[in-house]
Short mmCIF file of C-alpha atoms in Angstrom, two decimals:
data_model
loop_
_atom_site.label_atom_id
_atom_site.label_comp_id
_atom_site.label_asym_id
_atom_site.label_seq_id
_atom_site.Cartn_x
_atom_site.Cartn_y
_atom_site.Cartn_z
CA UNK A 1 -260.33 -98.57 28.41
CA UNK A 2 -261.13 -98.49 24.74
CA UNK A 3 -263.70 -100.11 22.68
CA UNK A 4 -261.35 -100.10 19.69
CA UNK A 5 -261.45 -103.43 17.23
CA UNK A 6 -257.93 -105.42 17.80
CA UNK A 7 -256.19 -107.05 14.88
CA UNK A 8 -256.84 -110.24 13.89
CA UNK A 9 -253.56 -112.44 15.42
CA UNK A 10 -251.31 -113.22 12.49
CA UNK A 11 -249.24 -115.77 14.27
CA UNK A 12 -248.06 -119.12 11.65
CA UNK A 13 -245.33 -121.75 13.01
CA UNK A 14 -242.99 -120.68 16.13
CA UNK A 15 -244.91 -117.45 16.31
CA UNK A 16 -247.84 -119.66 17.24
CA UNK A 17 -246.15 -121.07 20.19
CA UNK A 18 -246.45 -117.44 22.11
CA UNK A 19 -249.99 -117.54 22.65
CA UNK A 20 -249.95 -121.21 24.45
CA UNK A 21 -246.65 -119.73 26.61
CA UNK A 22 -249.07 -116.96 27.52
CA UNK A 23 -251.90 -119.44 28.28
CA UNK A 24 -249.81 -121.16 30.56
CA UNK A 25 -248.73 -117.78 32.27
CA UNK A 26 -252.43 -117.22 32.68
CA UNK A 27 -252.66 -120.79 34.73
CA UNK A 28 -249.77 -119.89 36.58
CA UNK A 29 -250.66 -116.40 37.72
CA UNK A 30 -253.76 -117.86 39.05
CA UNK A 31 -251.70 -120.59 41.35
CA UNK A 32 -252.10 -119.83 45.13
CA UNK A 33 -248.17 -121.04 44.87
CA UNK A 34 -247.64 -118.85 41.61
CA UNK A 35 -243.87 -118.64 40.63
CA UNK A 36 -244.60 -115.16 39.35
CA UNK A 37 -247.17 -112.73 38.51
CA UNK A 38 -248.25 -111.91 35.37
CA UNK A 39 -252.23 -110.54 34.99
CA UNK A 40 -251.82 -109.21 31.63
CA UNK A 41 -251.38 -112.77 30.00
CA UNK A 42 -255.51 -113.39 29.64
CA UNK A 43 -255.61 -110.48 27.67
CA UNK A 44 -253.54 -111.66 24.90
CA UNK A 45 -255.87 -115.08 25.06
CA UNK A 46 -258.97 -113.42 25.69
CA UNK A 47 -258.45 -111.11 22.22
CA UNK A 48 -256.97 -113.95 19.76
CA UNK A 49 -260.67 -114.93 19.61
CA UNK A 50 -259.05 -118.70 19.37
CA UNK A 51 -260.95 -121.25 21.87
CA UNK A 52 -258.17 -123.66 21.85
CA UNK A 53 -255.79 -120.82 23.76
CA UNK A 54 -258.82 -119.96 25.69
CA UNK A 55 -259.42 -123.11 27.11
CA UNK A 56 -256.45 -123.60 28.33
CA UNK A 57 -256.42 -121.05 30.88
CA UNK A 58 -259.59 -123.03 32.23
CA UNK A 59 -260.12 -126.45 33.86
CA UNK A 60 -257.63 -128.91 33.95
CA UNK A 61 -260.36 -131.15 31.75
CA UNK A 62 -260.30 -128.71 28.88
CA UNK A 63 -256.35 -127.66 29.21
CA UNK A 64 -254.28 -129.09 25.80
CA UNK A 65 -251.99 -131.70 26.45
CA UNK A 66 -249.20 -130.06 25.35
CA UNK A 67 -249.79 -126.88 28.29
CA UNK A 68 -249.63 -129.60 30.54
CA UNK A 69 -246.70 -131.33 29.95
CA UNK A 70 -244.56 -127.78 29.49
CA UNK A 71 -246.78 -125.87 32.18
CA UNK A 72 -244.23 -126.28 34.84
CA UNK A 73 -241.46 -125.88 32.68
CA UNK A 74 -242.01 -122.47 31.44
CA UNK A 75 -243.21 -121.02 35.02
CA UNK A 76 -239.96 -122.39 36.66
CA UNK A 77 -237.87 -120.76 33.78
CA UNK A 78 -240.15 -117.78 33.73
CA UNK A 79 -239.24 -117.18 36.88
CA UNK A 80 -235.71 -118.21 36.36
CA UNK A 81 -234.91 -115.44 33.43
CA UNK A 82 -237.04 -113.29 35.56
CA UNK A 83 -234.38 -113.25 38.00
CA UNK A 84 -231.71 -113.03 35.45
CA UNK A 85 -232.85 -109.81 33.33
CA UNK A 86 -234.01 -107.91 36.76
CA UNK A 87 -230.74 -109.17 38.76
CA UNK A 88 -228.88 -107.90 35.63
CA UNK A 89 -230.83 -103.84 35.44
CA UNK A 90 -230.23 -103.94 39.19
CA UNK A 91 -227.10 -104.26 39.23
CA UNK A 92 -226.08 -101.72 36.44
CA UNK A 93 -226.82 -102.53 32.86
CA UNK A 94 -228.71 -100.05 31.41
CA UNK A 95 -230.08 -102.15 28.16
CA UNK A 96 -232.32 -105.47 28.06
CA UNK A 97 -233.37 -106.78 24.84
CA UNK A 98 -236.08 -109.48 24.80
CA UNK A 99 -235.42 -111.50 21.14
CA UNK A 100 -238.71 -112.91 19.68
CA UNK A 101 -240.87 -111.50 22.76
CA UNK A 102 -243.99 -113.16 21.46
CA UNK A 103 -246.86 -112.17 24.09
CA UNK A 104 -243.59 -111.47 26.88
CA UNK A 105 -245.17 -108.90 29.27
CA UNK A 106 -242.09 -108.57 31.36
CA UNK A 107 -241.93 -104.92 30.66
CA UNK A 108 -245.13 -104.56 32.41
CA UNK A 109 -245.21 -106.58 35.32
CA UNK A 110 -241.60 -106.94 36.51
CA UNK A 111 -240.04 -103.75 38.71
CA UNK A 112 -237.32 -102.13 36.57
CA UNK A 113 -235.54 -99.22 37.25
CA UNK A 114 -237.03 -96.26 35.27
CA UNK A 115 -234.10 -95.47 33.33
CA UNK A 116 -233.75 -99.22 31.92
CA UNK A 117 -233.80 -98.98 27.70
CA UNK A 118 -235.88 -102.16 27.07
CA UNK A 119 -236.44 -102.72 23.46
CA UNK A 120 -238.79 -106.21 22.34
CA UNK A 121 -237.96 -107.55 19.23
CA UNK A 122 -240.21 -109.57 17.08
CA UNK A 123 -242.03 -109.91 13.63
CA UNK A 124 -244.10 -106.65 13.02
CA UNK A 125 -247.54 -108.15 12.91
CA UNK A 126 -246.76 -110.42 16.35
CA UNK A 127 -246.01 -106.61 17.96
CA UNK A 128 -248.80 -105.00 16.58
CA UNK A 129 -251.07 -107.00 17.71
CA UNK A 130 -249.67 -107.01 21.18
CA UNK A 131 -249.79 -103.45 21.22
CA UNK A 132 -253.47 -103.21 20.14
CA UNK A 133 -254.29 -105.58 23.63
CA UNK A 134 -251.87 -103.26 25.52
CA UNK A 135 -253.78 -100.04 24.28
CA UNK A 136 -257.11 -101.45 24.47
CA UNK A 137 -256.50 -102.39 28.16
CA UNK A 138 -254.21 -98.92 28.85
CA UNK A 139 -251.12 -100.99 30.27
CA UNK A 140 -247.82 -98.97 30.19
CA UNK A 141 -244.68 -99.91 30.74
CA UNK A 142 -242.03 -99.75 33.98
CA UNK A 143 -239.37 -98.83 31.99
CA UNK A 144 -238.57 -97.05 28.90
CA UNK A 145 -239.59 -99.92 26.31
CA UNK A 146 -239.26 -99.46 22.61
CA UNK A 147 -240.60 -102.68 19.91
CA UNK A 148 -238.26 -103.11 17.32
CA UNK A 149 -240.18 -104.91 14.28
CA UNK A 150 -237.80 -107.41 12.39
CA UNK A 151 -237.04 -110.67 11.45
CA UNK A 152 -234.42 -112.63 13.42
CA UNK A 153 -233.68 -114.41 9.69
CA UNK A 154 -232.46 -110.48 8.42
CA UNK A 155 -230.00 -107.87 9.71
CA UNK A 156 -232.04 -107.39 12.87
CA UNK A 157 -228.77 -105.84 14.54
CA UNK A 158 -229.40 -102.80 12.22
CA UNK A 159 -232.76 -102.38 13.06
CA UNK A 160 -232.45 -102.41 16.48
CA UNK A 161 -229.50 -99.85 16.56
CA UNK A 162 -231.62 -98.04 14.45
CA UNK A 163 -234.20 -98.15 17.46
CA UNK A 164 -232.02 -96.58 19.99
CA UNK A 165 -229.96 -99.33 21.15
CA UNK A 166 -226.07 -98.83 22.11
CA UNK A 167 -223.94 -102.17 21.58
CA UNK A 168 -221.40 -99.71 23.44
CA UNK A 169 -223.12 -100.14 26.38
CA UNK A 170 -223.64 -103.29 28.62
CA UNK A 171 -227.28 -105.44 27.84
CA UNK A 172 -228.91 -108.07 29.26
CA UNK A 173 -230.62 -110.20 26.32
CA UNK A 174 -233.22 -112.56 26.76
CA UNK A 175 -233.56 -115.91 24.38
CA UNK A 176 -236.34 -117.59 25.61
CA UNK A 177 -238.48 -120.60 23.67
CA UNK A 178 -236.43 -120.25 20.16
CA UNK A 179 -233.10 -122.47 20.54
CA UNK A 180 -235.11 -125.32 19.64
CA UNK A 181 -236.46 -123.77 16.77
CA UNK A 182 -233.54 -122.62 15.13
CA UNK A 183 -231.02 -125.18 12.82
CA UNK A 184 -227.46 -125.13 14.53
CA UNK A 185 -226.21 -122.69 11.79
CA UNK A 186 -229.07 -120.29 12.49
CA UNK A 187 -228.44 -120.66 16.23
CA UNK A 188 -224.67 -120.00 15.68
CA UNK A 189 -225.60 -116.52 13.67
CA UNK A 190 -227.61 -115.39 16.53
CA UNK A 191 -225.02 -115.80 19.17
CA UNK A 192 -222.49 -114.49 17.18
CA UNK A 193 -224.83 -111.38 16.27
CA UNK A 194 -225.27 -110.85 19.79
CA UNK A 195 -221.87 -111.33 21.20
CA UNK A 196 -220.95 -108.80 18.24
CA UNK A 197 -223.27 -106.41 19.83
CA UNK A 198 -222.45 -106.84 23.33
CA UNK A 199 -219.78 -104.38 25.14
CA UNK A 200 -218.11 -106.18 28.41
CA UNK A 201 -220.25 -106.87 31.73
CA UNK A 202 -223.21 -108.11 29.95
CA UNK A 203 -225.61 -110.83 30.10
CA UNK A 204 -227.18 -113.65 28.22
CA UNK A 205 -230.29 -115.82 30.08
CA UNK A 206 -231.80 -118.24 27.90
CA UNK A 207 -233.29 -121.73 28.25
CA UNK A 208 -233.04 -124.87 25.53
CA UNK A 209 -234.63 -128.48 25.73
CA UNK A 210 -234.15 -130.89 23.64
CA UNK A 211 -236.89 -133.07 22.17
CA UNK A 212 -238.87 -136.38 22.10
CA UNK A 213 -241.65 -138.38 20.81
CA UNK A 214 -243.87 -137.23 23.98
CA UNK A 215 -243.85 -133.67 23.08
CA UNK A 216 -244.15 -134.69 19.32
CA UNK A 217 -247.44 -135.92 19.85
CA UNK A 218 -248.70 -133.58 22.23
CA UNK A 219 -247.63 -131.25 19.48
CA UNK A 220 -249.24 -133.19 16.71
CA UNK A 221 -252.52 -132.96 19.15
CA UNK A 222 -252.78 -129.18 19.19
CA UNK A 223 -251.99 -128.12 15.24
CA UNK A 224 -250.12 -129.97 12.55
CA UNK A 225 -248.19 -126.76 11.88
CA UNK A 226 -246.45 -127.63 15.23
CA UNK A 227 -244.79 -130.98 14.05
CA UNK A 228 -241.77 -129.62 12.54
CA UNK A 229 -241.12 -126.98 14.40
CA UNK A 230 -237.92 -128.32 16.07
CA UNK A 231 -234.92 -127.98 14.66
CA UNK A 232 -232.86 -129.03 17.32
CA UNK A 233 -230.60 -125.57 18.00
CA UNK A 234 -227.05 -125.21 19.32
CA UNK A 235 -225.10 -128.86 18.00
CA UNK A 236 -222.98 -128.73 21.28
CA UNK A 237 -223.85 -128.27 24.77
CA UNK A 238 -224.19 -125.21 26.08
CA UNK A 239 -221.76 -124.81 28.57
CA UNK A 240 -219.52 -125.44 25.33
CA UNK A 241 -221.57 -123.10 23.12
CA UNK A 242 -221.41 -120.31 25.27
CA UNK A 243 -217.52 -120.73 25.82
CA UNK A 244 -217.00 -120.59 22.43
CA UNK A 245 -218.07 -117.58 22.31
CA UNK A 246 -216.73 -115.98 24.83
CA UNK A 247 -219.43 -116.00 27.47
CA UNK A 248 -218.89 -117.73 30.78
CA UNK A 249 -221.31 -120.45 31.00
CA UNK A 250 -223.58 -121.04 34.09
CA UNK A 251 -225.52 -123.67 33.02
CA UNK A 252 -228.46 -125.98 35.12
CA UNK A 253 -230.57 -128.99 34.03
CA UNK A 254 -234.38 -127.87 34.84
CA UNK A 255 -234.59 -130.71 37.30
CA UNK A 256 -232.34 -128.81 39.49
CA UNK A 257 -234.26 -126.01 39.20
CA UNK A 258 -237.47 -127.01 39.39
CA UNK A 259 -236.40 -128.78 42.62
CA UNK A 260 -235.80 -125.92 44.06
CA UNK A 261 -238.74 -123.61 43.43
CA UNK A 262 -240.60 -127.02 44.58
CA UNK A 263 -242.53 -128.49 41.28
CA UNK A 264 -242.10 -131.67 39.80
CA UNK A 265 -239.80 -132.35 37.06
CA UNK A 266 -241.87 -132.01 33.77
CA UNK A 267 -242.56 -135.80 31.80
CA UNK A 268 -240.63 -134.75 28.60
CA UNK A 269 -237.86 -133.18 30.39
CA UNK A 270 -237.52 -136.16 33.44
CA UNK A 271 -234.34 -138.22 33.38
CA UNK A 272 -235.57 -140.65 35.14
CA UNK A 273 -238.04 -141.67 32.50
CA UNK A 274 -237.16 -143.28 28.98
CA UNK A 275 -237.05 -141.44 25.87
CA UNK A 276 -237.29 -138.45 26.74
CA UNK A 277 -235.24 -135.15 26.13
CA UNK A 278 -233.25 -132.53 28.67
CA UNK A 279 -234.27 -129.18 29.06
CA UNK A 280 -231.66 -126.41 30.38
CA UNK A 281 -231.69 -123.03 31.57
CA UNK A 282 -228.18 -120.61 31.61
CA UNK A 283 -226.99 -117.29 32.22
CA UNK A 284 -223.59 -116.12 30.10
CA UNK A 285 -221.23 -113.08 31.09
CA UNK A 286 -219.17 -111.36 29.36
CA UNK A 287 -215.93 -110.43 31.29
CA UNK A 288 -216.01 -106.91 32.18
#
């Protein structure tokens, strides 16, 4: 291990939002019951220097409201893309592309086969800074993984061609936490970029949620900056979104699955319970 100094985090808005999805990771890799494993998540906390990320991989007392209403919502769809992106290299495709990866450390701690092409897109400081606490702590990847530093906003399809990737050959792409944060225009341009980039037989595992006054505040609670961060996303439902596209839809609410990895339905994602929004996860195919 290296002593080297790590960057200073230069995370504003959305970007934010990956170091809380990696505090929660933390919790949940220390669960007896843990959905999935994932020991590199505390280093990404433990570097950022930031005690509000840091105490919520701690006691329940100290843990943001905000980890604790979506805890159990991003370990059951952790676990669910999981399944998706390593179900998908398993059975053939040779790409996976991981859109606004954030702190993701799914190319170090899930079993790929050696020849999969993984390539992580994201802003360039959010990778270097990863890749500083990857170094410092030696961690290598299980597949061939290359970062691609763009902005989802730009012509990121060039960039990551640029990086290697072939849209001639079949990919599994991961959109995971950004739906919400995207207008329905912006969240049309990405879909259509990827479908443009995406030969037959391949796969698209994402989650969305909507919304509601209960994750507002909890928001509000943690940083201001986190307010107006929702913009809502697709302006149809998915199954319909998908379609439209050309992907065939397999869509579930997140009560269904968190029934069946056994945890409760989160508060701002519980129909049973007024005002509060619907959370989603899907896989798409492309006929091959």
């Amino acid at each position: 291990m290296t002593n080297s100094p790590l960057p200073t985090p230069k995370l504003a808005g959305v970007a934010t939002t990956s170091l809380g999805v990696a505090a929660i990771r933390a919790q949940e890799h220390s669960r007896p019951d843990r959905l999935f494993a994932d020991p590199y998540a505390q280093h990404f906390l433990d570097a950022s220097g930031d005690a509000i990320f840091a105490a919520g991989t701690q006691t329940a007392a100290s843990t943001p409201e905000l980890f604790t209403l979506m805890a159990d919502q991003v370990a059951v769809r952790t676990r669910f893309l999981d399944d998706a992106l390593t179900s998908a290299a398993r059975a053939g495709t040779p790409q996976t592309v991981l859109l606004a990866c954030g702190m993701d450390a799914r190319a170090f701690r899930l079993d790929w086969p050696p020849a999969t092409a993984l390539f992580e897109v994201d802003f360039a400081d959010t990778l270097a800074y990863r890749a500083a606490v990857l170094s410092a702590h030696d961690i290598t990847a299980t597949c061939r993984r290359t970062e691609v530093p763009t902005d989802l906003r730009e012509n990121w399809p060039t960039a990551l061609c640029a990086a290697g990737f072939d849209p001639n050959l079949p990919t599994a792409w991961l959109m995971e936490g950004i739906l919400y944060a995207l207008t329905s225009h912006a969240a049309d341009l990405l879909l259509e970029r990827v479908t443009a980039n995406s030969a037959p037989g391949s796969t698209l595992a994402l989650d969305h949620q909507e919304d509601s006054a209960l994750l507002r505040s909890a928001r509000a609670a943690l940083s201001k900056e986190l307010v107006d961060i929702w913009h809502g996303g697709p302006s149809e439902d998915l199954n319909s979104w998908l379609a439209r596209y050309g992907w065939q839809p397999e869509v579930h609410a997140l009560e269904e699955v968190t029934t069946t990895h056994g945890r409760p339905v989160p508060p701002p994602f519980d129909p049973q319970r007024p005002d509060t929004g619907r959370s989603w996860l899907a896989i798409g195919r492309l006929p091959s």
